[in-house]
């Protein structure tokens, strides 16, 4: 799919159409690429590996001409540690960006990291900040503070930026983790953030969708749909795991 977001993308669109694909999504944001693009350093810029912003716009327009809708990754559970927000946050406790991330004076937390073979803890000490910062995934991907009004405003800006450029929805990465962060550690209390994003998206494009990467038990999927006011669709991790094992 990365090829489809590079210059001269019409052939790739034609291939997707021939396959009967209705949508496509891949991370193409500016990134150090330490985690295949999931470590974003700017949500409003396109990484040179994938071309320029004009190429993305052309791809969206060409896809629409072929009867396809384009959805893109929405990566808001964490950023890259190279992101300007984090670089500013670590410099001083008084930085306006300090509250964009989750900090602690200790690492006394037994929450297991997502990749225990790589990371021993979800907390890493930062010499410049003089505190530990939280990262559910890799240490180069600090978690965002999704209870911060300033962070929520940044997320709104990201969503609106891409909707205005013509995307038809988003694949919400790490949805179950970000709801936990939005609920101060309580997943169900954090479901409000899905309602907030769904409402914002529908106000600007009623046909756009919010697809969530939800790694929870099947019985819990209903919480992520809500009363048809949270996610439109879920990426079925449960089914995916069984296919993979088989």
mmCIF file of C-alpha atoms in Angstrom:
data_model
loop_
_atom_site.group_PDB
_atom_site.id
_atom_site.type_symbol
_atom_site.label_atom_id
_atom_site.label_comp_id
_atom_site.label_asym_id
_atom_site.label_seq_id
_atom_site.Cartn_x
_atom_site.Cartn_y
_atom_site.Cartn_z
ATOM 1 C CA UNK A 1 0.000 0.000 0.000
ATOM 2 C CA UNK A 2 2.939 2.319 0.534
ATOM 3 C CA UNK A 3 3.517 2.202 -3.210
ATOM 4 C CA UNK A 4 0.031 3.588 -3.708
ATOM 5 C CA UNK A 5 0.978 6.737 -1.820
ATOM 6 C CA UNK A 6 4.087 7.444 -3.853
ATOM 7 C CA UNK A 7 4.431 9.629 -6.953
ATOM 8 C CA UNK A 8 2.704 8.215 -10.021
ATOM 9 C CA UNK A 9 0.077 6.438 -7.956
ATOM 10 C CA UNK A 10 -2.655 5.943 -10.572
ATOM 11 C CA UNK A 11 -1.438 2.422 -11.533
ATOM 12 C CA UNK A 12 -1.632 1.363 -7.885
ATOM 13 C CA UNK A 13 -5.169 2.725 -7.636
ATOM 14 C CA UNK A 14 -6.099 0.733 -10.718
ATOM 15 C CA UNK A 15 -4.686 -2.405 -9.132
ATOM 16 C CA UNK A 16 -6.706 -1.839 -5.942
ATOM 17 C CA UNK A 17 -9.840 -1.343 -8.045
ATOM 18 C CA UNK A 18 -9.168 -4.546 -9.971
ATOM 19 C CA UNK A 19 -8.924 -6.403 -6.668
ATOM 20 C CA UNK A 20 -12.292 -5.002 -5.639
ATOM 21 C CA UNK A 21 -10.766 -3.102 -2.758
ATOM 22 C CA UNK A 22 -13.039 -0.439 -1.304
ATOM 23 C CA UNK A 23 -10.545 1.266 0.974
ATOM 24 C CA UNK A 24 -6.864 1.462 1.831
ATOM 25 C CA UNK A 25 -4.850 2.777 4.753
ATOM 26 C CA UNK A 26 -1.198 2.920 5.709
ATOM 27 C CA UNK A 27 0.981 5.179 7.883
ATOM 28 C CA UNK A 28 2.662 7.771 5.698
ATOM 29 C CA UNK A 29 3.297 10.509 8.262
ATOM 30 C CA UNK A 30 6.731 11.993 8.914
ATOM 31 C CA UNK A 31 8.600 9.383 10.951
ATOM 32 C CA UNK A 32 12.041 8.131 12.023
ATOM 33 C CA UNK A 33 10.659 4.760 10.845
ATOM 34 C CA UNK A 34 11.812 2.776 13.878
ATOM 35 C CA UNK A 35 8.408 1.074 14.020
ATOM 36 C CA UNK A 36 7.399 0.918 10.363
ATOM 37 C CA UNK A 37 5.907 4.396 10.479
ATOM 38 C CA UNK A 38 3.881 3.982 13.657
ATOM 39 C CA UNK A 39 6.356 6.306 15.395
ATOM 40 C CA UNK A 40 5.024 9.632 14.129
ATOM 41 C CA UNK A 41 7.063 12.817 14.389
ATOM 42 C CA UNK A 42 4.531 15.034 12.560
ATOM 43 C CA UNK A 43 0.910 14.092 11.807
ATOM 44 C CA UNK A 44 0.506 16.857 9.230
ATOM 45 C CA UNK A 45 3.516 16.055 7.080
ATOM 46 C CA UNK A 46 4.139 13.221 4.664
ATOM 47 C CA UNK A 47 7.349 11.270 5.045
ATOM 48 C CA UNK A 48 9.615 11.648 1.985
ATOM 49 C CA UNK A 49 9.686 7.846 1.668
ATOM 50 C CA UNK A 50 6.080 8.085 0.471
ATOM 51 C CA UNK A 51 6.264 11.260 -1.559
ATOM 52 C CA UNK A 52 4.785 14.673 -0.856
ATOM 53 C CA UNK A 53 1.470 15.978 0.404
ATOM 54 C CA UNK A 54 0.482 16.705 -3.189
ATOM 55 C CA UNK A 55 0.986 13.013 -3.995
ATOM 56 C CA UNK A 56 -1.388 11.981 -1.202
ATOM 57 C CA UNK A 57 -4.018 14.435 -2.413
ATOM 58 C CA UNK A 58 -3.642 13.122 -5.968
ATOM 59 C CA UNK A 59 -3.963 9.541 -4.700
ATOM 60 C CA UNK A 60 -7.175 10.373 -2.831
ATOM 61 C CA UNK A 61 -8.636 12.063 -5.905
ATOM 62 C CA UNK A 62 -7.634 9.226 -8.237
ATOM 63 C CA UNK A 63 -9.022 6.613 -5.867
ATOM 64 C CA UNK A 64 -12.351 8.455 -5.776
ATOM 65 C CA UNK A 65 -12.449 8.500 -9.600
ATOM 66 C CA UNK A 66 -12.113 4.710 -9.479
ATOM 67 C CA UNK A 67 -14.961 4.347 -7.016
ATOM 68 C CA UNK A 68 -12.816 3.789 -3.925
ATOM 69 C CA UNK A 69 -12.736 5.538 -0.578
ATOM 70 C CA UNK A 70 -9.425 6.129 1.189
ATOM 71 C CA UNK A 71 -9.050 5.720 4.935
ATOM 72 C CA UNK A 72 -5.798 6.506 6.694
ATOM 73 C CA UNK A 73 -4.135 5.584 9.952
ATOM 74 C CA UNK A 74 -4.937 7.741 12.973
ATOM 75 C CA UNK A 75 -2.054 7.288 15.408
ATOM 76 C CA UNK A 76 -2.835 9.197 18.594
ATOM 77 C CA UNK A 77 -2.055 6.760 21.409
ATOM 78 C CA UNK A 78 1.611 7.735 21.249
ATOM 79 C CA UNK A 79 4.098 9.688 19.154
ATOM 80 C CA UNK A 80 7.747 9.275 18.288
ATOM 81 C CA UNK A 81 10.187 10.613 20.863
ATOM 82 C CA UNK A 82 11.485 12.713 17.952
ATOM 83 C CA UNK A 83 8.164 14.581 17.795
ATOM 84 C CA UNK A 84 8.582 18.319 18.574
ATOM 85 C CA UNK A 85 5.933 17.974 21.283
ATOM 86 C CA UNK A 86 8.047 15.472 23.192
ATOM 87 C CA UNK A 87 11.276 17.350 22.575
ATOM 88 C CA UNK A 88 9.695 20.474 24.055
ATOM 89 C CA UNK A 89 8.034 18.529 26.888
ATOM 90 C CA UNK A 90 11.257 16.991 28.165
ATOM 91 C CA UNK A 91 13.083 20.311 28.435
ATOM 92 C CA UNK A 92 11.222 21.707 31.430
ATOM 93 C CA UNK A 93 8.369 20.873 33.820
ATOM 94 C CA UNK A 94 7.074 24.348 32.956
ATOM 95 C CA UNK A 95 6.889 23.612 29.236
ATOM 96 C CA UNK A 96 3.359 23.947 27.830
ATOM 97 C CA UNK A 97 3.980 20.561 26.198
ATOM 98 C CA UNK A 98 4.897 18.793 29.426
ATOM 99 C CA UNK A 99 1.278 17.807 29.999
ATOM 100 C CA UNK A 100 1.092 16.284 26.500
ATOM 101 C CA UNK A 101 2.725 13.130 27.875
ATOM 102 C CA UNK A 102 2.562 10.915 30.958
ATOM 103 C CA UNK A 103 5.340 11.412 33.521
ATOM 104 C CA UNK A 104 6.206 9.910 36.886
ATOM 105 C CA UNK A 105 8.879 10.240 39.555
ATOM 106 C CA UNK A 106 9.079 6.457 39.828
ATOM 107 C CA UNK A 107 8.550 3.344 37.735
ATOM 108 C CA UNK A 108 6.548 1.419 40.343
ATOM 109 C CA UNK A 109 3.981 0.068 37.918
ATOM 110 C CA UNK A 110 3.530 -3.616 37.165
ATOM 111 C CA UNK A 111 1.528 -3.058 33.965
ATOM 112 C CA UNK A 112 3.177 -5.398 31.444
ATOM 113 C CA UNK A 113 4.595 -3.779 28.301
ATOM 114 C CA UNK A 114 3.159 -4.744 24.947
ATOM 115 C CA UNK A 115 6.483 -6.236 23.889
ATOM 116 C CA UNK A 116 8.034 -7.798 27.029
ATOM 117 C CA UNK A 117 10.796 -9.385 24.974
ATOM 118 C CA UNK A 118 12.005 -5.892 24.075
ATOM 119 C CA UNK A 119 10.902 -3.646 26.933
ATOM 120 C CA UNK A 120 11.094 -4.567 30.623
ATOM 121 C CA UNK A 121 8.789 -1.789 31.758
ATOM 122 C CA UNK A 122 6.310 0.722 30.356
ATOM 123 C CA UNK A 123 8.322 3.468 32.064
ATOM 124 C CA UNK A 124 11.704 4.801 30.937
ATOM 125 C CA UNK A 125 13.873 7.363 32.676
ATOM 126 C CA UNK A 126 14.667 10.518 30.712
ATOM 127 C CA UNK A 127 17.762 12.383 31.879
ATOM 128 C CA UNK A 128 16.751 15.668 30.310
ATOM 129 C CA UNK A 129 13.247 15.594 31.806
ATOM 130 C CA UNK A 130 14.390 14.254 35.174
ATOM 131 C CA UNK A 131 11.395 11.923 35.240
ATOM 132 C CA UNK A 132 10.119 8.644 33.865
ATOM 133 C CA UNK A 133 7.808 8.735 30.868
ATOM 134 C CA UNK A 134 5.213 6.114 29.988
ATOM 135 C CA UNK A 135 5.252 4.008 26.814
ATOM 136 C CA UNK A 136 2.952 1.030 26.364
ATOM 137 C CA UNK A 137 4.851 -0.013 23.257
ATOM 138 C CA UNK A 138 8.486 0.970 22.658
ATOM 139 C CA UNK A 139 10.581 3.461 24.598
ATOM 140 C CA UNK A 140 10.898 5.562 21.443
ATOM 141 C CA UNK A 141 7.068 5.893 21.412
ATOM 142 C CA UNK A 142 6.001 7.946 24.470
ATOM 143 C CA UNK A 143 2.297 7.767 25.325
ATOM 144 C CA UNK A 144 0.154 10.853 24.933
ATOM 145 C CA UNK A 145 -1.865 12.250 27.827
ATOM 146 C CA UNK A 146 -5.319 11.881 26.320
ATOM 147 C CA UNK A 147 -6.982 13.620 29.277
ATOM 148 C CA UNK A 148 -5.231 16.869 28.348
ATOM 149 C CA UNK A 149 -7.511 19.438 26.645
ATOM 150 C CA UNK A 150 -4.505 20.671 24.653
ATOM 151 C CA UNK A 151 -3.799 17.174 23.326
ATOM 152 C CA UNK A 152 -7.468 16.699 22.462
ATOM 153 C CA UNK A 153 -7.344 19.937 20.479
ATOM 154 C CA UNK A 154 -4.289 18.689 18.598
ATOM 155 C CA UNK A 155 -6.139 15.465 17.750
ATOM 156 C CA UNK A 156 -9.105 17.457 16.468
ATOM 157 C CA UNK A 157 -6.773 19.494 14.250
ATOM 158 C CA UNK A 158 -5.237 16.314 12.826
ATOM 159 C CA UNK A 159 -8.639 14.783 12.047
ATOM 160 C CA UNK A 160 -9.981 17.956 10.425
ATOM 161 C CA UNK A 161 -6.806 18.498 8.406
ATOM 162 C CA UNK A 162 -7.109 15.126 6.690
ATOM 163 C CA UNK A 163 -10.888 15.244 6.303
ATOM 164 C CA UNK A 164 -10.543 18.547 4.479
ATOM 165 C CA UNK A 165 -8.064 16.895 2.129
ATOM 166 C CA UNK A 166 -10.655 14.276 1.227
ATOM 167 C CA UNK A 167 -10.039 11.138 3.266
ATOM 168 C CA UNK A 168 -13.127 9.067 4.003
ATOM 169 C CA UNK A 169 -12.211 7.892 7.461
ATOM 170 C CA UNK A 170 -9.569 6.637 9.818
ATOM 171 C CA UNK A 171 -8.174 3.392 11.160
ATOM 172 C CA UNK A 172 -7.710 4.192 14.838
ATOM 173 C CA UNK A 173 -4.536 2.504 16.029
ATOM 174 C CA UNK A 174 -4.371 0.941 19.522
ATOM 175 C CA UNK A 175 -7.979 1.926 20.298
ATOM 176 C CA UNK A 176 -8.281 -0.143 23.467
ATOM 177 C CA UNK A 177 -5.052 1.318 24.850
ATOM 178 C CA UNK A 178 -5.952 4.900 24.090
ATOM 179 C CA UNK A 179 -9.370 4.581 25.733
ATOM 180 C CA UNK A 180 -7.615 3.348 28.872
ATOM 181 C CA UNK A 181 -5.359 6.407 28.758
ATOM 182 C CA UNK A 182 -8.340 8.705 28.167
ATOM 183 C CA UNK A 183 -10.010 7.170 31.239
ATOM 184 C CA UNK A 184 -7.007 7.646 33.540
ATOM 185 C CA UNK A 185 -6.432 3.905 33.587
ATOM 186 C CA UNK A 186 -10.096 2.894 33.303
ATOM 187 C CA UNK A 187 -10.931 1.625 29.815
ATOM 188 C CA UNK A 188 -14.703 2.108 30.087
ATOM 189 C CA UNK A 189 -14.393 5.614 31.503
ATOM 190 C CA UNK A 190 -12.248 6.502 28.506
ATOM 191 C CA UNK A 191 -14.769 5.482 25.846
ATOM 192 C CA UNK A 192 -15.886 9.112 25.732
ATOM 193 C CA UNK A 193 -12.960 9.867 23.429
ATOM 194 C CA UNK A 194 -14.434 7.594 20.742
ATOM 195 C CA UNK A 195 -17.736 9.450 20.959
ATOM 196 C CA UNK A 196 -15.887 12.750 20.695
ATOM 197 C CA UNK A 197 -14.009 11.707 17.564
ATOM 198 C CA UNK A 198 -17.056 10.090 15.947
ATOM 199 C CA UNK A 199 -19.095 13.252 16.510
ATOM 200 C CA UNK A 200 -16.339 15.464 15.079
ATOM 201 C CA UNK A 201 -15.931 13.265 12.004
ATOM 202 C CA UNK A 202 -19.655 13.068 11.256
ATOM 203 C CA UNK A 203 -20.075 16.829 11.632
ATOM 204 C CA UNK A 204 -17.637 17.319 8.757
ATOM 205 C CA UNK A 205 -18.333 14.211 6.677
ATOM 206 C CA UNK A 206 -21.370 12.102 7.643
ATOM 207 C CA UNK A 207 -20.187 9.319 5.328
ATOM 208 C CA UNK A 208 -16.698 9.018 6.825
ATOM 209 C CA UNK A 209 -15.943 6.080 9.126
ATOM 210 C CA UNK A 210 -13.972 5.397 12.271
ATOM 211 C CA UNK A 211 -12.482 1.902 12.263
ATOM 212 C CA UNK A 212 -10.810 0.830 15.503
ATOM 213 C CA UNK A 213 -7.948 -1.558 16.183
ATOM 214 C CA UNK A 214 -9.552 -3.158 19.252
ATOM 215 C CA UNK A 215 -7.567 -5.849 21.047
ATOM 216 C CA UNK A 216 -10.181 -6.975 23.589
ATOM 217 C CA UNK A 217 -12.476 -9.948 24.182
ATOM 218 C CA UNK A 218 -15.282 -10.263 21.640
ATOM 219 C CA UNK A 219 -17.878 -9.701 24.387
ATOM 220 C CA UNK A 220 -16.420 -6.222 24.904
ATOM 221 C CA UNK A 221 -16.818 -5.124 21.273
ATOM 222 C CA UNK A 222 -20.271 -3.755 22.075
ATOM 223 C CA UNK A 223 -18.694 -1.133 24.320
ATOM 224 C CA UNK A 224 -16.672 0.138 21.385
ATOM 225 C CA UNK A 225 -19.743 0.458 19.184
ATOM 226 C CA UNK A 226 -21.824 2.086 21.926
ATOM 227 C CA UNK A 227 -25.216 3.242 20.672
ATOM 228 C CA UNK A 228 -23.797 3.651 17.185
ATOM 229 C CA UNK A 229 -21.959 6.705 18.499
ATOM 230 C CA UNK A 230 -18.424 5.363 18.922
ATOM 231 C CA UNK A 231 -16.656 3.182 16.334
ATOM 232 C CA UNK A 232 -18.339 2.322 13.040
ATOM 233 C CA UNK A 233 -16.240 -0.833 12.642
ATOM 234 C CA UNK A 234 -13.699 -2.834 14.634
ATOM 235 C CA UNK A 235 -10.626 -4.640 13.393
ATOM 236 C CA UNK A 236 -11.264 -8.135 14.722
ATOM 237 C CA UNK A 237 -8.090 -9.059 16.589
ATOM 238 C CA UNK A 238 -9.727 -12.138 18.070
ATOM 239 C CA UNK A 239 -10.457 -13.600 14.629
ATOM 240 C CA UNK A 240 -7.093 -12.480 13.320
ATOM 241 C CA UNK A 241 -5.278 -14.352 16.103
ATOM 242 C CA UNK A 242 -7.129 -17.568 15.316
ATOM 243 C CA UNK A 243 -6.379 -17.308 11.621
ATOM 244 C CA UNK A 244 -2.719 -16.658 12.446
ATOM 245 C CA UNK A 245 -2.488 -19.645 14.812
ATOM 246 C CA UNK A 246 -4.224 -21.932 12.324
#
